[in-house]
Amino acid sequence: MSAIKPVLVVAGVRAGGTGAATAAAFARKGYSLALISRGSEDLKALEEELKAAGNEATAFPVSSYSASSISAIFQSIHTRYPSPDYTIRAALYNASHSIRKPFLETSLADFRAAQETIVEGSFTFSQEVIRAFKENDVDSVTGKRGMLIFTGSTTSIRGNTTTSAAAPAKWGMRALSQSLAKEFGAWNIHVAHAIIDGVINTPFSRSRFSDRSNWVENEDIRLNAEDIAKAYVYLAEQPRSAWTWELDLRPALEKW
Ligand SMILES: *[C@@H]1O[C@H](CO)[C@@H](O)[C@H](O)[C@H]1NC(C)=O
Ligand SMILES: *[C@@H]1O[C@H](CO)[C@@H](O)[C@H](O)[C@H]1NC(C)=O
C-alpha cells in the first residue's frame, strides 16, 4: 500500500521570501513541492536546497503569469506529480507586481501588467487548483479537500497616492478570493486571503529599502517570511468548523 503524497503548488517564489519559506514549511509537514516563478535562478537554487533537505521539489519557470502560461505549467505539474500517487492539496498565489507611480505617470501598460500578474494570473491559477481539489477526498482531520491561499497587502484594502495600478489589481484578487471562498466552501475547499501589512525581511527588500535605517535589525518593525509561513500552515490545518477567510499580519510596531 502506498500513501498518496500531498503536493503544495506555490506561484511567486524569490530567494528568502514568503513563497520560499512557505514551501519549506509545508515540506516539513510532508508535502511535495511545485514551485512556479519568473526568476529562474532563485527557483533552481530553492529546488536544490529543498531536495538537499530530503524533499521532493520541482521548479516550473514561467516567463509571465498570463492565463496561457499558467495553464501550460499546470500540464507539466500534473505530469510530474501524477494521480493517484500524488494529489494537489494546497496552493499559494504569492505572485505580485510592485509598482508605485503618480497616477498621471502610470501608463496603460503599467496598469495591464499589474492586472495580468495579479488578477489574470490568480484567476487561472485558481481554476487549475480548484479543478484538482475537486478530485480529492475530504481529509478526515481538517475536513477539507484543499487549501488555497492568496497573499495580499495593504493595497488590497486601501488605495494610496501612488497605487492606481497596484490597488485595483490587489482589490480584484481579494474579491476573487472571497467569491471562491463562498462558492467552494460547499465543496469543503478552504480559500483564504492574507493581508501582509509591512516590510518583509528578505534579500529583495533589503536591497530595495537599503536607504531605510535600522529596519533589518529591529525585530519590532518588520515581518519574517518564516513567520508568515507559520500562519499559512496554521490556515491549512484549521478544521472545517472554524475556517478563516481573511487574516492580517503586521509587525508589532507597524503604524496602521
Ligand atoms: C510574495 O508576497 C510578498 C508579500 O506580499 C511580496 O512582497 C512578494 O513580492 C511576493 N513574491 C513575488 C515573487 O511576487
Ligand atoms: C501612503 O502614501 C504616503 C506617501 O507616499 C506614505 O507616506 C504613507 O505611508 C502611505 N500610507 C500607507 C498606509 O501605506
PDB file of N, CA, C and O in Angstrom, residues 70-123:
ATOM      1  N   ILE A  70       0.107  29.970 -17.337  1.00  0.00           N
ATOM      2  CA  ILE A  70      -0.256  29.218 -16.124  1.00  0.00           C
ATOM      3  C   ILE A  70      -0.866  27.862 -16.497  1.00  0.00           C
ATOM      4  O   ILE A  70      -0.540  26.834 -15.894  1.00  0.00           O
ATOM      5  N   SER A  71      -1.761  27.862 -17.481  1.00  0.00           N
ATOM      6  CA  SER A  71      -2.403  26.596 -17.859  1.00  0.00           C
ATOM      7  C   SER A  71      -1.370  25.589 -18.347  1.00  0.00           C
ATOM      8  O   SER A  71      -1.423  24.402 -18.013  1.00  0.00           O
ATOM      9  N   ALA A  72      -0.392  26.069 -19.133  1.00  0.00           N
ATOM     10  CA  ALA A  72       0.646  25.172 -19.644  1.00  0.00           C
ATOM     11  C   ALA A  72       1.470  24.597 -18.490  1.00  0.00           C
ATOM     12  O   ALA A  72       1.806  23.404 -18.492  1.00  0.00           O
ATOM     13  N   ILE A  73       1.769  25.425 -17.503  1.00  0.00           N
ATOM     14  CA  ILE A  73       2.583  24.961 -16.380  1.00  0.00           C
ATOM     15  C   ILE A  73       1.831  23.885 -15.587  1.00  0.00           C
ATOM     16  O   ILE A  73       2.431  22.926 -15.089  1.00  0.00           O
ATOM     17  N   PHE A  74       0.520  24.025 -15.455  1.00  0.00           N
ATOM     18  CA  PHE A  74      -0.236  23.000 -14.708  1.00  0.00           C
ATOM     19  C   PHE A  74      -0.225  21.651 -15.432  1.00  0.00           C
ATOM     20  O   PHE A  74      -0.241  20.606 -14.785  1.00  0.00           O
ATOM     21  N   GLN A  75      -0.166  21.675 -16.768  1.00  0.00           N
ATOM     22  CA  GLN A  75       0.002  20.405 -17.503  1.00  0.00           C
ATOM     23  C   GLN A  75       1.282  19.724 -17.044  1.00  0.00           C
ATOM     24  O   GLN A  75       1.304  18.532 -16.756  1.00  0.00           O
ATOM     25  N   SER A  76       2.347  20.503 -16.947  1.00  0.00           N
ATOM     26  CA  SER A  76       3.644  19.939 -16.529  1.00  0.00           C
ATOM     27  C   SER A  76       3.605  19.481 -15.074  1.00  0.00           C
ATOM     28  O   SER A  76       4.227  18.471 -14.729  1.00  0.00           O
ATOM     29  N   ILE A  77       2.897  20.203 -14.235  1.00  0.00           N
ATOM     30  CA  ILE A  77       2.811  19.808 -12.814  1.00  0.00           C
ATOM     31  C   ILE A  77       2.082  18.464 -12.697  1.00  0.00           C
ATOM     32  O   ILE A  77       2.515  17.573 -11.969  1.00  0.00           O
ATOM     33  N   HIS A  78       0.990  18.307 -13.464  1.00  0.00           N
ATOM     34  CA  HIS A  78       0.242  17.033 -13.409  1.00  0.00           C
ATOM     35  C   HIS A  78       1.086  15.869 -13.957  1.00  0.00           C
ATOM     36  O   HIS A  78       0.954  14.746 -13.501  1.00  0.00           O
ATOM     37  N   THR A  79       1.946  16.161 -14.926  1.00  0.00           N
ATOM     38  CA  THR A  79       2.821  15.116 -15.459  1.00  0.00           C
ATOM     39  C   THR A  79       3.883  14.728 -14.434  1.00  0.00           C
ATOM     40  O   THR A  79       4.182  13.545 -14.238  1.00  0.00           O
ATOM     41  N   ARG A  80       4.448  15.736 -13.768  1.00  0.00           N
ATOM     42  CA  ARG A  80       5.492  15.470 -12.758  1.00  0.00           C
ATOM     43  C   ARG A  80       4.911  14.790 -11.507  1.00  0.00           C
ATOM     44  O   ARG A  80       5.553  13.928 -10.906  1.00  0.00           O
ATOM     45  N   TYR A  81       3.702  15.208 -11.113  1.00  0.00           N
ATOM     46  CA  TYR A  81       3.084  14.669  -9.894  1.00  0.00           C
ATOM     47  C   TYR A  81       1.744  14.015 -10.254  1.00  0.00           C
ATOM     48  O   TYR A  81       0.672  14.565  -9.984  1.00  0.00           O
ATOM     49  N   PRO A  82       1.801  12.831 -10.904  1.00  0.00           N
ATOM     50  CA  PRO A  82       0.554  12.242 -11.416  1.00  0.00           C
ATOM     51  C   PRO A  82      -0.326  11.620 -10.329  1.00  0.00           C
ATOM     52  O   PRO A  82       0.172  11.129  -9.316  1.00  0.00           O
ATOM     53  N   SER A  83      -1.624  11.651 -10.599  1.00  0.00           N
ATOM     54  CA  SER A  83      -2.600  10.942  -9.795  1.00  0.00           C
ATOM     55  C   SER A  83      -2.474   9.454 -10.164  1.00  0.00           C
ATOM     56  O   SER A  83      -2.176   9.162 -11.327  1.00  0.00           O
ATOM     57  N   PRO A  84      -2.660   8.452  -9.296  1.00  0.00           N
ATOM     58  CA  PRO A  84      -3.107   8.608  -7.906  1.00  0.00           C
ATOM     59  C   PRO A  84      -1.968   8.664  -6.889  1.00  0.00           C
ATOM     60  O   PRO A  84      -2.251   8.657  -5.693  1.00  0.00           O
ATOM     61  N   ASP A  85      -0.706   8.728  -7.341  1.00  0.00           N
ATOM     62  CA  ASP A  85       0.393   8.755  -6.364  1.00  0.00           C
ATOM     63  C   ASP A  85       0.466  10.093  -5.630  1.00  0.00           C
ATOM     64  O   ASP A  85       0.897  10.162  -4.484  1.00  0.00           O
ATOM     65  N   TYR A  86       0.066  11.153  -6.348  1.00  0.00           N
ATOM     66  CA  TYR A  86       0.147  12.499  -5.777  1.00  0.00           C
ATOM     67  C   TYR A  86      -1.215  13.171  -5.869  1.00  0.00           C
ATOM     68  O   TYR A  86      -2.006  12.868  -6.755  1.00  0.00           O
ATOM     69  N   THR A  87      -1.442  14.128  -4.975  1.00  0.00           N
ATOM     70  CA  THR A  87      -2.646  14.916  -5.073  1.00  0.00           C
ATOM     71  C   THR A  87      -2.347  16.350  -4.637  1.00  0.00           C
ATOM     72  O   THR A  87      -1.663  16.557  -3.628  1.00  0.00           O
ATOM     73  N   ILE A  88      -2.784  17.316  -5.433  1.00  0.00           N
ATOM     74  CA  ILE A  88      -2.569  18.722  -5.057  1.00  0.00           C
ATOM     75  C   ILE A  88      -3.528  19.025  -3.905  1.00  0.00           C
ATOM     76  O   ILE A  88      -4.747  18.913  -4.050  1.00  0.00           O
ATOM     77  N   ARG A  89      -2.979  19.350  -2.741  1.00  0.00           N
ATOM     78  CA  ARG A  89      -3.782  19.564  -1.527  1.00  0.00           C
ATOM     79  C   ARG A  89      -3.736  20.994  -1.047  1.00  0.00           C
ATOM     80  O   ARG A  89      -4.561  21.419  -0.238  1.00  0.00           O
ATOM     81  N   ALA A  90      -2.706  21.736  -1.488  1.00  0.00           N
ATOM     82  CA  ALA A  90      -2.573  23.115  -1.021  1.00  0.00           C
ATOM     83  C   ALA A  90      -1.944  23.951  -2.130  1.00  0.00           C
ATOM     84  O   ALA A  90      -1.170  23.432  -2.948  1.00  0.00           O
ATOM     85  N   ALA A  91      -2.302  25.235  -2.145  1.00  0.00           N
ATOM     86  CA  ALA A  91      -1.775  26.127  -3.167  1.00  0.00           C
ATOM     87  C   ALA A  91      -1.673  27.536  -2.605  1.00  0.00           C
ATOM     88  O   ALA A  91      -2.530  27.967  -1.829  1.00  0.00           O
ATOM     89  N   LEU A  92      -0.606  28.219  -3.011  1.00  0.00           N
ATOM     90  CA  LEU A  92      -0.404  29.613  -2.584  1.00  0.00           C
ATOM     91  C   LEU A  92      -0.171  30.469  -3.815  1.00  0.00           C
ATOM     92  O   LEU A  92       0.738  30.193  -4.602  1.00  0.00           O
ATOM     93  N   TYR A  93      -0.991  31.530  -3.982  1.00  0.00           N
ATOM     94  CA  TYR A  93      -0.724  32.503  -5.042  1.00  0.00           C
ATOM     95  C   TYR A  93      -0.047  33.703  -4.403  1.00  0.00           C
ATOM     96  O   TYR A  93      -0.687  34.516  -3.740  1.00  0.00           O
ATOM     97  N   ASN A  94       1.263  33.773  -4.591  1.00  0.00           N
ATOM     98  CA  ASN A  94       2.068  34.827  -3.962  1.00  0.00           C
ATOM     99  C   ASN A  94       2.699  35.768  -4.997  1.00  0.00           C
ATOM    100  O   ASN A  94       3.441  36.681  -4.651  1.00  0.00           O
ATOM    101  N   ALA A  95       2.386  35.518  -6.280  1.00  0.00           N
ATOM    102  CA  ALA A  95       2.995  36.363  -7.311  1.00  0.00           C
ATOM    103  C   ALA A  95       2.424  37.774  -7.232  1.00  0.00           C
ATOM    104  O   ALA A  95       1.223  37.949  -7.046  1.00  0.00           O
ATOM    105  N   SER A  96       3.291  38.745  -7.358  1.00  0.00           N
ATOM    106  CA  SER A  96       2.830  40.125  -7.281  1.00  0.00           C
ATOM    107  C   SER A  96       3.545  40.983  -8.312  1.00  0.00           C
ATOM    108  O   SER A  96       4.444  40.514  -9.012  1.00  0.00           O
ATOM    109  N   HIS A  97       3.117  42.232  -8.421  1.00  0.00           N
ATOM    110  CA  HIS A  97       3.744  43.145  -9.370  1.00  0.00           C
ATOM    111  C   HIS A  97       3.835  44.474  -8.643  1.00  0.00           C
ATOM    112  O   HIS A  97       2.829  45.161  -8.472  1.00  0.00           O
ATOM    113  N   SER A  98       5.021  44.797  -8.135  1.00  0.00           N
ATOM    114  CA  SER A  98       5.073  46.019  -7.331  1.00  0.00           C
ATOM    115  C   SER A  98       5.327  47.217  -8.229  1.00  0.00           C
ATOM    116  O   SER A  98       6.291  47.253  -9.002  1.00  0.00           O
ATOM    117  N   ILE A  99       4.401  48.156  -8.171  1.00  0.00           N
ATOM    118  CA  ILE A  99       4.539  49.365  -8.979  1.00  0.00           C
ATOM    119  C   ILE A  99       3.927  50.519  -8.188  1.00  0.00           C
ATOM    120  O   ILE A  99       2.801  50.413  -7.710  1.00  0.00           O
ATOM    121  N   ARG A 100       4.704  51.558  -7.998  1.00  0.00           N
ATOM    122  CA  ARG A 100       4.225  52.759  -7.304  1.00  0.00           C
ATOM    123  C   ARG A 100       4.625  53.976  -8.116  1.00  0.00           C
ATOM    124  O   ARG A 100       5.802  54.265  -8.257  1.00  0.00           O
ATOM    125  N   LYS A 101       3.622  54.654  -8.684  1.00  0.00           N
ATOM    126  CA  LYS A 101       3.890  55.841  -9.510  1.00  0.00           C
ATOM    127  C   LYS A 101       2.727  56.796  -9.349  1.00  0.00           C
ATOM    128  O   LYS A 101       1.591  56.344  -9.160  1.00  0.00           O
ATOM    129  N   PRO A 102       2.966  58.105  -9.496  1.00  0.00           N
ATOM    130  CA  PRO A 102       1.830  59.038  -9.530  1.00  0.00           C
ATOM    131  C   PRO A 102       0.892  58.649 -10.685  1.00  0.00           C
ATOM    132  O   PRO A 102       1.359  58.156 -11.724  1.00  0.00           O
ATOM    133  N   PHE A 103      -0.385  58.924 -10.512  1.00  0.00           N
ATOM    134  CA  PHE A 103      -1.389  58.462 -11.470  1.00  0.00           C
ATOM    135  C   PHE A 103      -1.103  58.903 -12.907  1.00  0.00           C
ATOM    136  O   PHE A 103      -1.160  58.087 -13.833  1.00  0.00           O
ATOM    137  N   LEU A 104      -0.760  60.184 -13.107  1.00  0.00           N
ATOM    138  CA  LEU A 104      -0.588  60.669 -14.489  1.00  0.00           C
ATOM    139  C   LEU A 104       0.695  60.162 -15.146  1.00  0.00           C
ATOM    140  O   LEU A 104       0.883  60.307 -16.341  1.00  0.00           O
ATOM    141  N   GLU A 105       1.557  59.537 -14.347  1.00  0.00           N
ATOM    142  CA  GLU A 105       2.754  58.899 -14.929  1.00  0.00           C
ATOM    143  C   GLU A 105       2.553  57.387 -15.108  1.00  0.00           C
ATOM    144  O   GLU A 105       3.445  56.679 -15.562  1.00  0.00           O
ATOM    145  N   THR A 106       1.402  56.899 -14.707  1.00  0.00           N
ATOM    146  CA  THR A 106       1.115  55.466 -14.809  1.00  0.00           C
ATOM    147  C   THR A 106       0.519  55.193 -16.188  1.00  0.00           C
ATOM    148  O   THR A 106      -0.503  55.776 -16.554  1.00  0.00           O
ATOM    149  N   SER A 107       1.173  54.339 -16.949  1.00  0.00           N
ATOM    150  CA  SER A 107       0.677  54.057 -18.305  1.00  0.00           C
ATOM    151  C   SER A 107      -0.340  52.925 -18.281  1.00  0.00           C
ATOM    152  O   SER A 107      -0.426  52.171 -17.309  1.00  0.00           O
ATOM    153  N   LEU A 108      -1.062  52.820 -19.377  1.00  0.00           N
ATOM    154  CA  LEU A 108      -1.998  51.712 -19.502  1.00  0.00           C
ATOM    155  C   LEU A 108      -1.232  50.377 -19.461  1.00  0.00           C
ATOM    156  O   LEU A 108      -1.721  49.386 -18.915  1.00  0.00           O
ATOM    157  N   ALA A 109       0.008  50.394 -19.991  1.00  0.00           N
ATOM    158  CA  ALA A 109       0.830  49.172 -19.956  1.00  0.00           C
ATOM    159  C   ALA A 109       1.153  48.792 -18.500  1.00  0.00           C
ATOM    160  O   ALA A 109       1.136  47.610 -18.149  1.00  0.00           O
ATOM    161  N   ASP A 110       1.440  49.779 -17.652  1.00  0.00           N
ATOM    162  CA  ASP A 110       1.694  49.510 -16.223  1.00  0.00           C
ATOM    163  C   ASP A 110       0.446  48.875 -15.590  1.00  0.00           C
ATOM    164  O   ASP A 110       0.523  47.899 -14.847  1.00  0.00           O
ATOM    165  N   PHE A 111      -0.698  49.498 -15.894  1.00  0.00           N
ATOM    166  CA  PHE A 111      -1.967  49.023 -15.331  1.00  0.00           C
ATOM    167  C   PHE A 111      -2.227  47.575 -15.764  1.00  0.00           C
ATOM    168  O   PHE A 111      -2.552  46.712 -14.956  1.00  0.00           O
ATOM    169  N   ARG A 112      -2.001  47.315 -17.056  1.00  0.00           N
ATOM    170  CA  ARG A 112      -2.258  45.956 -17.586  1.00  0.00           C
ATOM    171  C   ARG A 112      -1.273  44.932 -17.029  1.00  0.00           C
ATOM    172  O   ARG A 112      -1.643  43.781 -16.797  1.00  0.00           O
ATOM    173  N   ALA A 113      -0.029  45.352 -16.809  1.00  0.00           N
ATOM    174  CA  ALA A 113       0.970  44.408 -16.261  1.00  0.00           C
ATOM    175  C   ALA A 113       0.546  43.965 -14.856  1.00  0.00           C
ATOM    176  O   ALA A 113       0.645  42.783 -14.511  1.00  0.00           O
ATOM    177  N   ALA A 114       0.057  44.912 -14.053  1.00  0.00           N
ATOM    178  CA  ALA A 114      -0.408  44.564 -12.700  1.00  0.00           C
ATOM    179  C   ALA A 114      -1.637  43.658 -12.783  1.00  0.00           C
ATOM    180  O   ALA A 114      -1.740  42.658 -12.071  1.00  0.00           O
ATOM    181  N   GLN A 115      -2.560  43.986 -13.703  1.00  0.00           N
ATOM    182  CA  GLN A 115      -3.756  43.152 -13.877  1.00  0.00           C
ATOM    183  C   GLN A 115      -3.373  41.738 -14.294  1.00  0.00           C
ATOM    184  O   GLN A 115      -3.940  40.761 -13.809  1.00  0.00           O
ATOM    185  N   GLU A 116      -2.405  41.628 -15.222  1.00  0.00           N
ATOM    186  CA  GLU A 116      -2.045  40.293 -15.727  1.00  0.00           C
ATOM    187  C   GLU A 116      -1.473  39.420 -14.614  1.00  0.00           C
ATOM    188  O   GLU A 116      -1.927  38.298 -14.401  1.00  0.00           O
ATOM    189  N   THR A 117      -0.467  39.948 -13.905  1.00  0.00           N
ATOM    190  CA  THR A 117       0.198  39.107 -12.904  1.00  0.00           C
ATOM    191  C   THR A 117      -0.706  38.841 -11.700  1.00  0.00           C
ATOM    192  O   THR A 117      -0.731  37.738 -11.166  1.00  0.00           O
ATOM    193  N   ILE A 118      -1.436  39.863 -11.282  1.00  0.00           N
ATOM    194  CA  ILE A 118      -2.169  39.719 -10.023  1.00  0.00           C
ATOM    195  C   ILE A 118      -3.570  39.138 -10.236  1.00  0.00           C
ATOM    196  O   ILE A 118      -3.965  38.200  -9.536  1.00  0.00           O
ATOM    197  N   VAL A 119      -4.318  39.676 -11.209  1.00  0.00           N
ATOM    198  CA  VAL A 119      -5.719  39.222 -11.351  1.00  0.00           C
ATOM    199  C   VAL A 119      -5.855  38.044 -12.323  1.00  0.00           C
ATOM    200  O   VAL A 119      -6.371  36.989 -11.965  1.00  0.00           O
ATOM    201  N   GLU A 120      -5.367  38.230 -13.550  1.00  0.00           N
ATOM    202  CA  GLU A 120      -5.494  37.150 -14.543  1.00  0.00           C
ATOM    203  C   GLU A 120      -4.728  35.909 -14.055  1.00  0.00           C
ATOM    204  O   GLU A 120      -5.233  34.783 -14.130  1.00  0.00           O
ATOM    205  N   GLY A 121      -3.546  36.121 -13.523  1.00  0.00           N
ATOM    206  CA  GLY A 121      -2.734  35.002 -13.031  1.00  0.00           C
ATOM    207  C   GLY A 121      -3.442  34.246 -11.922  1.00  0.00           C
ATOM    208  O   GLY A 121      -3.549  33.018 -11.961  1.00  0.00           O
ATOM    209  N   SER A 122      -3.953  34.968 -10.931  1.00  0.00           N
ATOM    210  CA  SER A 122      -4.586  34.274  -9.795  1.00  0.00           C
ATOM    211  C   SER A 122      -5.905  33.635 -10.210  1.00  0.00           C
ATOM    212  O   SER A 122      -6.293  32.588  -9.692  1.00  0.00           O
ATOM    213  N   PHE A 123      -6.588  34.234 -11.191  1.00  0.00           N
ATOM    214  CA  PHE A 123      -7.850  33.663 -11.700  1.00  0.00           C
ATOM    215  C   PHE A 123      -7.586  32.292 -12.346  1.00  0.00           C
ATOM    216  O   PHE A 123      -8.227  31.283 -12.033  1.00  0.00           O
TER     217      PHE A 123
END
